[in-house]
Amino acid sequence: MRSMRFEKLPENPPQLTWPFVSRILKYFSPYPFRLLTVIVLILSSSALGLVPALLTQKIVDVALPEKNLGKLALFVGVSLLATIILNFLGVLQGYLSTWIAKKITFSIKNDMYNKLSRMPQSFFAELKDGEILTRLTSDVEGIQQVFQTTIINAMTSVFILGTSLVALFNLNPLLALISVATIPLFIFPTKKVGKLRFKITSESQKQLSQLNSHVQESLSPQGSLLMKLFTNEKKANENFVHVNEKVTQLQIKETLAGRWFRMAMSIFTTIGPMLVYLVGGYLFIQGEMTIGGILTFATLLSRMYSPVTQLSNIQVDFMRSFALFDRIFAYLDLKPEENNDISQGKITQGEIVFDQVNFGYEKNTTLKNISTTFEKGETTAIVGLSGAGKSTLTNLIPRLITPSSGEIFIDGENIKHFSLEYLRQHIGFVSQESFLLNTTIKENLLYAKKEATEEELIAACKASFLHDFIMSLPEGYNTPVGNRGVKLSGGEKQRLAIARVILKNPQIIILDEATAALDTLSEYYVQKAMDELMKNRTAIVIAHRLATIKNAKKIIVMEQGKIVESGTQDELLRKNGLYEKLYHTQFKNHYSKNISTQEVA
């Protein structure tokens, strides 16, 4: 997997290579007819926009001098009709461009979510809260403006500029050349302004991610509880205000970027018409131009300056858009989990074999030369001090992480040869703090098997000793559990998680400290549910309390990433090794040998 820190953004705009641009254009390719219609509408509107200006010359030079009321009414009527049609075309073009923009963001969001859903679990461990949300919402919504405003404005400006120049040179080539002499003054400063806008936008999005992260951490059920118990409301508010102030300042800077440039352009747009009146007045005095021609020329010049100004700003907007595309492509370029599907083998018994497996993050080796067998249909417990590598070992089985070296087999087949979907369908997992969706009990159960019948749901809950409790609730199985199951007790959440796994009916069960945080009564019921769950299945139990593993056929003892002992409880107690020390530390509490007194986890 490619590792990257997403809060660190590029300091310079992306290189506008053809692959980068073509990658953007591919999102427009599914809508060729609508795109063509938008282009035709923009071109038609640009040409139609010349009509009122050109008719001004006819009104001033023909209808008024001749005092011809009919011609005056005709010219005014045609001008009014052109304006009405122009606005109608604008509405139609606006609808089509908005439709295309929404469809593009729809596709980008789908691509991003699809990629993120297939990333390894280790990827999410590196992210700050709010980072994904920012890219999936704020960044993608910013992309919508690329087409809906930036690209449309660019095409509109080019067509208006082109039609205006044609009309100007037809009216008077000399005056047209003088008029366009100020255009370069609009273009030169845009590159510098574009780079400035890119840097500000990138930093603004970075700070916005931090703001979202702070909100998610402090205002989640667990985060808000932590904040209240440690009376850190004031500090959390100060942190929010601090980051929010940074975001606001950056957004203000982004809005004001290039303000002096825009002021200069405003001055230039005034100079042009003044030159027209000066030179046009001279030509009128010489009898080479009419008053109507001068007024029409000034009108067309103002119409031309508007797209020039737009095009200058569009370059700045494009730089901002490229910053957003760069952030989005950073996600889309990530390497997802490998999902091989080359095996004809089946998982039927659930025997798991580790053969000289090693695992580590960068230079830190977490598991060292693990070789062991989890017998089919039997329960194996894993014990050891915190950080011994127990959870890491079990995470290798459903391929949440991948070994650095060595191989893992299930029923004789290397797990790399199974597709991830097939492999994980045959593995059930219950952790210390099971995650529940913010919906009803029934919907949480159906997450494991969406086509499950009412009878299957009830049977699963009876097996987990949860059915009677559910039926005591006013809404029964339709009772909402709240955010992350906050409306249920720890024992109720665990039994619901176990019922969900029972409904899934996997051949292999992994229980990662499933009773560690429970009181005695809750542990009793959860333990009974676990016993029911593990019947006739290959079960791996990471034990917090050694009393919970009395029924295990084999116990594996881990220390510093290695298996140091294995056997039945009686065998391990006779060895006078680490397990014997752990056992007596927890039950006898009279050993004072060289052993850490930290909690067994």
XYZ file of C-alpha atoms in Angstrom:
601
model
C 0.000 0.000 0.000
C 1.271 3.452 -0.811
C 1.655 5.352 2.445
C 1.064 9.067 2.532
C 0.232 11.810 4.993
C -2.770 13.559 3.565
C -2.563 16.667 5.708
C 0.664 17.570 3.856
C -0.277 19.150 0.553
C 1.883 20.085 -2.434
C 3.311 23.577 -2.227
C 3.083 24.163 -5.971
C 0.271 23.648 -8.483
C 0.192 20.285 -10.290
C 1.894 20.125 -13.658
C -0.708 20.570 -16.387
C 0.358 17.540 -18.380
C -1.932 15.880 -20.877
C -2.511 12.832 -18.604
C -3.630 15.169 -15.805
C -5.965 17.134 -18.094
C -7.315 14.029 -19.856
C -8.061 12.514 -16.478
C -10.275 15.502 -15.726
C -11.907 15.375 -19.157
C -12.879 11.709 -18.784
C -15.575 12.741 -16.315
C -17.213 14.776 -19.096
C -17.077 12.009 -21.705
C -20.354 10.224 -20.735
C -22.416 13.293 -21.721
C -21.367 14.216 -25.290
C -24.850 15.226 -26.531
C -25.572 17.474 -23.564
C -22.086 19.004 -23.774
C -22.576 19.712 -27.474
C -25.982 21.264 -26.722
C -24.400 23.512 -24.082
C -21.715 24.623 -26.556
C -24.343 25.372 -29.249
C -26.422 27.326 -26.731
C -23.399 29.364 -25.611
C -22.406 30.089 -29.229
C -25.996 31.047 -30.121
C -26.251 33.313 -27.089
C -22.923 34.962 -27.946
C -24.073 35.730 -31.488
C -27.533 36.810 -30.369
C -25.980 39.164 -27.826
C -24.615 41.278 -30.709
C -28.102 42.125 -31.955
C -29.046 44.881 -29.427
C -25.648 46.607 -29.854
C -25.774 46.506 -33.671
C -29.369 47.727 -33.725
C -28.306 50.723 -31.611
C -26.438 52.013 -34.665
C -29.548 51.577 -36.827
C -31.700 53.390 -34.285
C -29.291 56.361 -33.950
C -28.154 56.608 -37.576
C -31.345 55.616 -39.433
C -34.605 55.622 -37.477
C -34.051 58.811 -35.465
C -32.598 61.025 -38.254
C -35.399 59.892 -40.592
C -37.977 60.343 -37.796
C -39.346 56.969 -38.946
C -41.516 55.618 -36.120
C -42.048 52.273 -37.908
C -38.340 51.577 -38.242
C -37.786 52.702 -34.657
C -40.455 50.276 -33.418
C -39.040 47.471 -35.584
C -35.473 47.949 -34.351
C -36.569 48.217 -30.703
C -38.906 45.189 -31.071
C -36.211 42.988 -32.647
C -33.769 44.063 -29.942
C -36.304 43.215 -27.228
C -37.109 39.832 -28.836
C -33.385 39.010 -29.048
C -33.017 39.834 -25.363
C -35.954 37.568 -24.432
C -34.590 34.660 -26.494
C -31.131 35.301 -25.062
C -32.420 34.934 -21.495
C -34.402 31.806 -22.392
C -31.272 30.204 -23.873
C -29.395 31.203 -20.704
C -31.922 29.365 -18.514
C -31.709 26.237 -20.692
C -27.933 26.351 -20.766
C -27.831 26.853 -16.979
C -30.024 23.795 -16.427
C -27.903 21.571 -18.680
C -24.573 22.722 -17.210
C -25.868 22.210 -13.661
C -27.115 18.719 -14.580
C -23.740 17.775 -16.048
C -21.862 19.253 -13.065
C -23.996 17.287 -10.595
C -23.487 14.073 -12.562
C -19.722 14.629 -12.591
C -19.590 15.108 -8.811
C -21.846 12.055 -8.486
C -19.293 9.988 -10.431
C -16.295 11.363 -8.518
C -17.920 10.665 -5.155
C -18.771 7.129 -6.269
C -15.190 6.537 -7.434
C -13.753 7.897 -4.194
C -16.084 5.932 -1.932
C -15.485 2.753 -3.922
C -11.713 3.203 -3.627
C -11.854 4.050 0.085
C -14.087 1.073 0.882
C -11.418 -1.241 -0.574
C -8.449 0.254 1.282
C -6.603 -1.838 3.891
C -7.520 -1.244 7.515
C -4.047 0.143 8.201
C -4.837 3.037 5.839
C -7.647 4.314 8.080
C -5.449 4.094 11.158
C -3.199 6.802 9.688
C -5.967 9.300 8.932
C -7.226 12.118 11.095
C -10.944 12.233 11.798
C -12.627 14.503 9.257
C -10.001 14.078 6.527
C -12.094 11.704 4.422
C -15.252 13.742 5.027
C -13.541 16.923 3.800
C -12.313 15.321 0.588
C -15.559 13.524 -0.105
C -17.741 16.597 0.434
C -15.983 19.967 0.439
C -13.328 19.097 -2.160
C -15.743 17.327 -4.505
C -18.355 20.063 -4.218
C -15.599 22.518 -5.146
C -14.991 20.463 -8.285
C -18.635 20.988 -9.248
C -17.885 24.670 -9.748
C -15.197 23.792 -12.294
C -17.815 22.942 -14.875
C -20.865 24.748 -13.591
C -19.083 28.113 -13.531
C -15.404 28.025 -14.518
C -15.545 26.015 -17.757
C -18.901 27.455 -18.801
C -17.650 30.982 -18.150
C -14.497 30.212 -20.121
C -16.442 29.001 -23.165
C -18.923 31.870 -22.898
C -16.106 34.408 -22.627
C -14.232 32.984 -25.613
C -17.351 33.027 -27.817
C -18.393 36.533 -26.721
C -14.856 37.809 -27.217
C -14.677 36.214 -30.668
C -18.036 37.541 -31.896
C -17.310 40.994 -30.446
C -13.932 41.197 -32.187
C -15.490 40.201 -35.523
C -18.128 42.904 -35.139
C -15.567 45.553 -34.082
C -13.240 44.924 -37.009
C -16.205 45.013 -39.402
C -17.208 48.409 -38.026
C -13.737 50.028 -38.093
C -10.455 48.059 -38.233
C -8.296 51.001 -37.054
C -10.468 51.751 -34.060
C -10.670 48.023 -33.281
C -6.859 47.742 -33.178
C -6.618 50.716 -30.836
C -9.343 49.277 -28.610
C -7.739 45.851 -28.162
C -4.332 47.367 -27.356
C -5.154 47.292 -23.629
C -6.009 43.557 -23.585
C -2.424 42.375 -22.753
C -2.603 44.438 -19.569
C -5.311 42.040 -18.356
C -3.295 38.882 -18.985
C 0.241 39.382 -17.666
C -0.454 39.382 -13.881
C -2.732 36.334 -13.883
C -0.008 33.674 -13.491
C 1.251 35.124 -10.212
C -2.293 35.527 -8.893
C -3.079 31.929 -9.875
C -0.137 30.520 -7.877
C -1.117 32.596 -4.861
C -4.710 31.361 -5.078
C -3.522 27.735 -5.329
C -1.396 27.961 -2.172
C -4.143 29.658 -0.187
C -6.757 27.110 -1.315
C -4.538 24.154 -0.413
C -3.844 25.538 3.050
C -7.521 26.424 3.491
C -8.589 22.828 2.750
C -5.944 21.519 5.144
C -7.229 23.714 7.968
C -10.821 22.759 7.110
C -9.868 19.086 7.548
C -8.478 19.908 10.990
C -11.688 21.735 11.865
C -13.807 18.753 10.822
C -11.488 16.441 12.752
C -11.874 18.507 15.918
C -15.663 18.552 15.595
C -15.863 14.788 15.056
C -13.537 14.037 17.961
C -15.068 16.410 20.514
C -18.763 16.127 19.621
C -19.030 12.359 19.105
C -20.716 10.441 21.969
C -17.387 9.149 23.317
C -15.547 12.403 22.638
C -18.146 14.596 24.319
C -18.209 12.255 27.332
C -14.425 12.428 27.626
C -14.555 16.218 27.319
C -17.150 16.523 30.087
C -15.485 14.069 32.477
C -12.190 15.945 32.230
C -13.975 19.352 32.160
C -12.207 20.333 28.971
C -15.144 22.185 27.383
C -13.326 25.517 27.583
C -10.137 24.137 26.047
C -12.064 22.337 23.287
C -13.926 25.555 22.499
C -10.661 27.519 22.410
C -9.162 24.968 20.016
C -12.231 25.173 17.796
C -12.136 28.981 17.754
C -8.406 28.898 16.959
C -8.742 26.554 13.971
C -11.986 28.194 12.815
C -10.233 31.558 12.853
C -7.457 30.164 10.654
C -10.009 28.755 8.211
C -11.901 32.053 8.101
C -8.733 34.107 7.573
C -7.577 31.832 4.759
C -10.984 31.954 3.094
C -10.906 35.762 3.298
C -7.396 35.775 1.807
C -8.576 33.454 -0.944
C -11.499 35.750 -1.766
C -9.291 38.853 -1.759
C -6.372 37.275 -3.635
C -5.536 39.502 -6.606
C -7.711 42.436 -5.457
C -5.126 44.954 -6.701
C -5.083 43.145 -10.002
C -8.861 43.432 -10.263
C -8.665 47.131 -9.406
C -6.159 47.671 -12.223
C -8.412 45.811 -14.659
C -11.307 48.053 -13.646
C -9.205 51.072 -14.583
C -8.230 49.523 -17.915
C -11.878 48.865 -18.769
C -12.501 52.601 -18.375
C -9.538 53.632 -20.510
C -10.760 51.623 -23.524
C -14.132 53.383 -24.026
C -12.449 56.781 -23.479
C -10.039 55.995 -26.317
C -13.018 55.007 -28.483
C -14.735 58.321 -27.838
C -11.509 60.231 -28.482
C -10.518 58.504 -31.721
C -14.128 57.928 -32.781
C -14.877 61.627 -32.215
C -11.961 62.568 -34.421
C -13.203 60.182 -37.149
C -16.726 61.653 -36.800
C -15.344 65.154 -37.254
C -13.510 63.932 -40.343
C -16.761 62.419 -41.620
C -15.467 58.880 -41.481
C -17.760 57.584 -38.718
C -21.299 58.149 -37.476
C -22.495 58.844 -33.946
C -24.380 55.542 -33.995
C -21.180 53.790 -35.015
C -19.299 55.331 -32.088
C -22.008 54.327 -29.587
C -22.193 50.802 -31.021
C -18.402 50.527 -30.910
C -18.303 51.612 -27.255
C -21.068 49.139 -26.413
C -19.281 46.260 -28.160
C -15.999 47.211 -26.496
C -17.616 47.044 -23.056
C -19.099 43.688 -24.074
C -15.617 42.514 -25.091
C -13.898 43.650 -21.897
C -16.271 41.606 -19.771
C -15.101 38.241 -21.185
C -11.464 39.419 -21.076
C -11.896 40.094 -17.357
C -13.661 36.742 -16.962
C -10.873 34.905 -18.746
C -8.286 36.542 -16.505
C -10.187 35.442 -13.408
C -10.853 32.030 -14.917
C -7.141 31.240 -14.931
C -7.103 32.001 -11.208
C -10.197 29.791 -10.711
C -8.613 27.000 -12.724
C -5.572 27.049 -10.426
C -7.901 26.645 -7.455
C -9.716 23.815 -9.219
C -6.460 22.022 -10.001
C -5.596 22.137 -6.289
C -8.857 20.337 -5.525
C -8.361 17.820 -8.344
C -4.850 17.156 -7.060
C -6.221 16.298 -3.596
C -8.936 14.062 -5.039
C -6.565 12.242 -7.400
C -4.273 11.589 -4.410
C -7.043 9.374 -3.028
C -7.978 7.812 -6.351
C -4.323 6.842 -6.937
C -4.080 4.829 -3.728
C -3.537 1.106 -4.048
C -6.491 -0.870 -2.628
C -6.360 -4.267 -1.001
C -5.407 -7.099 -3.321
C -8.507 -9.125 -4.058
C -7.196 -12.305 -5.642
C -9.658 -14.954 -6.722
C -7.555 -17.766 -8.145
C -8.451 -20.613 -5.785
C -10.833 -23.458 -6.420
C -10.542 -24.438 -2.754
C -13.317 -24.068 -0.195
C -13.404 -23.226 3.495
C -15.318 -26.111 5.046
C -13.483 -27.192 8.217
C -11.734 -23.992 9.296
C -8.279 -25.357 10.117
C -5.804 -22.447 10.192
C -2.038 -22.908 9.857
C 0.606 -20.193 10.349
C 3.930 -21.046 8.720
C 6.873 -18.830 9.790
C 4.826 -15.638 9.627
C 6.438 -12.267 10.299
C 4.790 -8.864 10.348
C 5.945 -5.328 11.040
C 5.280 -1.651 10.371
C 8.307 -0.183 8.609
C 11.281 -1.003 10.914
C 9.211 -2.244 13.867
C 8.660 -6.009 13.845
C 5.401 -6.874 15.606
C 5.243 -10.646 14.952
C 8.307 -12.864 14.739
C 8.394 -16.293 13.126
C 4.867 -17.379 14.083
C 4.205 -21.053 13.348
C 1.133 -22.659 14.877
C -2.096 -24.479 14.030
C -5.653 -23.641 15.041
C -7.417 -26.982 14.862
C -10.718 -27.274 13.034
C -13.818 -27.096 15.197
C -11.827 -26.345 18.362
C -11.370 -23.300 20.564
C -7.877 -21.846 20.921
C -7.109 -19.026 23.356
C -4.348 -16.461 22.962
C -3.016 -14.720 26.076
C -0.156 -12.377 26.865
C 0.706 -8.949 28.120
C -0.452 -5.834 26.303
C 1.520 -5.311 23.092
C 2.439 -8.960 22.750
C 0.920 -9.086 19.226
C -2.306 -10.996 19.887
C -4.669 -8.731 17.940
C -2.114 -8.329 15.147
C -1.986 -12.115 14.752
C -5.763 -12.447 14.443
C -5.980 -9.469 12.051
C -3.812 -11.417 9.610
C -6.436 -14.151 9.179
C -9.145 -12.029 7.438
C -6.311 -10.147 5.661
C -6.975 -6.856 7.409
C -3.172 -6.673 7.291
C -0.663 -8.656 5.202
C 2.347 -10.609 6.507
C 5.796 -9.272 5.763
C 6.833 -12.873 5.130
C 5.565 -16.397 5.705
C 2.263 -17.988 4.751
C -1.162 -18.609 6.283
C -3.360 -21.502 5.183
C -7.027 -22.313 5.766
C -8.015 -25.897 5.014
C -4.749 -26.298 3.137
C -5.207 -23.255 0.856
C -3.087 -20.108 1.098
C -5.410 -17.275 2.166
C -3.872 -15.057 -0.542
C -5.597 -17.280 -3.095
C -9.088 -16.605 -1.751
C -10.940 -13.455 -2.766
C -11.327 -11.055 0.150
C -15.099 -11.343 -0.073
C -15.079 -15.132 0.116
C -12.479 -15.230 2.893
C -14.240 -12.693 5.102
C -17.656 -14.267 4.562
C -16.321 -17.324 6.409
C -14.853 -15.396 9.349
C -16.848 -13.876 12.207
C -15.285 -11.167 14.372
C -16.379 -9.810 17.766
C -14.131 -7.152 19.288
C -13.985 -5.573 22.732
C -16.073 -2.637 21.565
C -18.322 -3.777 18.758
C -19.455 -1.110 16.317
C -23.208 -0.688 15.894
C -24.917 1.366 13.212
C -27.101 4.288 14.274
C -30.301 2.492 13.352
C -32.592 -0.200 14.792
C -31.675 -3.520 16.374
C -33.201 -5.288 13.386
C -31.183 -3.306 10.834
C -27.990 -3.994 12.769
C -28.737 -7.704 12.590
C -29.594 -7.573 8.885
C -26.182 -6.016 8.230
C -24.829 -9.566 8.524
C -27.480 -11.183 6.323
C -29.824 -8.806 4.552
C -32.190 -11.564 3.400
C -32.579 -13.094 6.884
C -36.110 -14.047 7.916
C -37.822 -12.970 11.127
C -37.369 -16.506 12.462
C -33.623 -16.409 11.790
C -33.281 -13.065 13.589
C -35.123 -14.391 16.631
C -33.112 -17.625 16.658
C -29.823 -15.680 16.555
C -30.915 -13.426 19.410
C -32.117 -16.359 21.487
C -28.747 -18.022 20.974
C -27.054 -14.865 22.250
C -29.492 -14.577 25.198
C -30.755 -11.236 23.904
C -34.270 -12.031 22.659
C -36.058 -11.605 26.007
C -34.423 -8.228 26.548
C -35.413 -7.067 23.045
C -39.014 -8.139 23.555
C -39.144 -6.123 26.792
C -38.504 -2.937 24.798
C -41.571 -0.938 23.611
C -40.504 -1.154 19.950
C -38.917 -4.600 20.130
C -36.612 -5.331 17.226
C -37.407 -1.887 15.751
C -35.810 -0.104 18.718
C -33.113 2.424 17.671
C -29.743 1.741 19.308
C -28.430 5.311 19.025
C -25.067 6.534 17.771
C -22.639 3.581 18.087
C -25.192 1.767 20.253
C -25.141 4.398 23.011
C -28.688 3.425 24.125
C -27.563 -0.120 24.983
C -25.358 -1.313 27.812
C -21.961 -2.834 27.132
C -23.265 -6.365 27.613
C -26.289 -5.757 25.389
C -24.084 -4.368 22.629
C -21.770 -7.371 22.821
C -24.638 -9.855 22.698
C -26.113 -7.994 19.723
C -22.716 -8.189 18.012
C -22.570 -11.926 18.769
C -26.106 -12.406 17.422
C -24.998 -10.634 14.247
C -22.104 -13.073 13.836
C -24.374 -16.048 14.583
C -26.641 -14.818 11.784
C -23.637 -14.638 9.478
C -22.887 -18.299 10.358
C -19.137 -18.349 9.590
C -16.876 -21.351 10.005
C -14.177 -19.369 11.839
C -14.794 -17.151 14.886
C -12.402 -14.547 16.307
C -13.232 -13.056 19.706
C -10.895 -10.168 20.535
C -11.289 -9.483 24.268
C -15.060 -9.579 23.844
C -15.733 -9.548 27.624
C -12.886 -7.290 28.744
C -14.974 -4.209 29.563
C -18.022 -5.942 31.064
C -19.301 -6.304 34.599
C -19.677 -9.778 36.111
C -23.357 -10.269 35.232
C -22.939 -8.974 31.665
C -19.865 -11.144 31.256
C -21.844 -14.182 32.372
C -24.484 -13.703 29.658
C -21.960 -12.747 27.003
C -19.856 -15.798 27.890
C -22.915 -18.034 27.490
C -23.588 -16.393 24.115
C -19.960 -16.916 23.114
C -20.122 -20.585 24.102
C -23.168 -20.964 21.866
C -21.426 -19.109 19.038
C -18.275 -21.262 19.193
C -20.041 -24.622 18.989
C -18.685 -26.731 16.103
C -16.596 -23.812 14.824
C -12.901 -22.997 14.783
C -12.710 -20.299 17.448
C -9.827 -18.023 18.430
C -10.285 -16.193 21.724
C -8.031 -13.344 22.810
C -8.482 -13.488 26.555
C -8.466 -10.643 29.023
C -9.635 -12.666 31.993
C -8.088 -16.104 32.166
C -11.326 -17.477 33.639
C -12.977 -17.017 30.244
C -10.713 -19.553 28.511
C -11.332 -22.570 30.726
C -13.013 -24.405 27.818
C -10.164 -23.799 25.348
C -8.588 -26.928 23.895
C -5.285 -25.101 23.497
C -3.791 -21.915 24.896
C -1.143 -19.927 23.030
C 1.020 -17.611 25.154
C 2.621 -14.640 23.387
C 5.372 -12.291 24.467
C 6.958 -9.500 22.412
C 5.564 -10.821 19.128
C 6.571 -14.444 19.682
C 4.770 -17.606 20.734
C 6.616 -18.622 23.881
C 4.297 -21.401 25.108
C 1.322 -23.456 23.973
C -0.740 -26.319 25.330
C -3.688 -26.989 27.622
C -4.115 -25.014 30.810
C -2.903 -27.915 32.959
C 0.157 -28.398 30.777
C 1.050 -24.716 30.900
C 0.624 -24.517 34.660
C 3.053 -27.419 35.071
C 5.698 -25.686 32.929
C 6.218 -22.869 35.468
C 6.527 -20.435 32.536
C 4.890 -17.127 31.611
C 1.336 -18.510 31.667
C 1.806 -19.874 35.171
C 2.960 -16.434 36.305
C 0.024 -14.722 34.593
C -2.389 -17.218 36.088
C -1.176 -16.820 39.648
C -0.856 -13.038 39.295
C -4.535 -12.893 38.443
C -5.895 -15.563 40.815
C -3.392 -16.031 43.643
C -1.738 -12.612 43.682
C 1.231 -13.822 45.692
C 3.914 -14.084 43.050
C 6.617 -11.431 43.074
C 8.755 -12.776 40.265
C 10.128 -10.602 37.439
C 6.872 -9.984 35.639
C 5.105 -6.816 34.658
C 1.997 -6.168 36.712
C 0.285 -4.464 33.834
C -3.153 -5.819 32.950
C -3.290 -8.935 30.812
C -4.844 -7.903 27.508
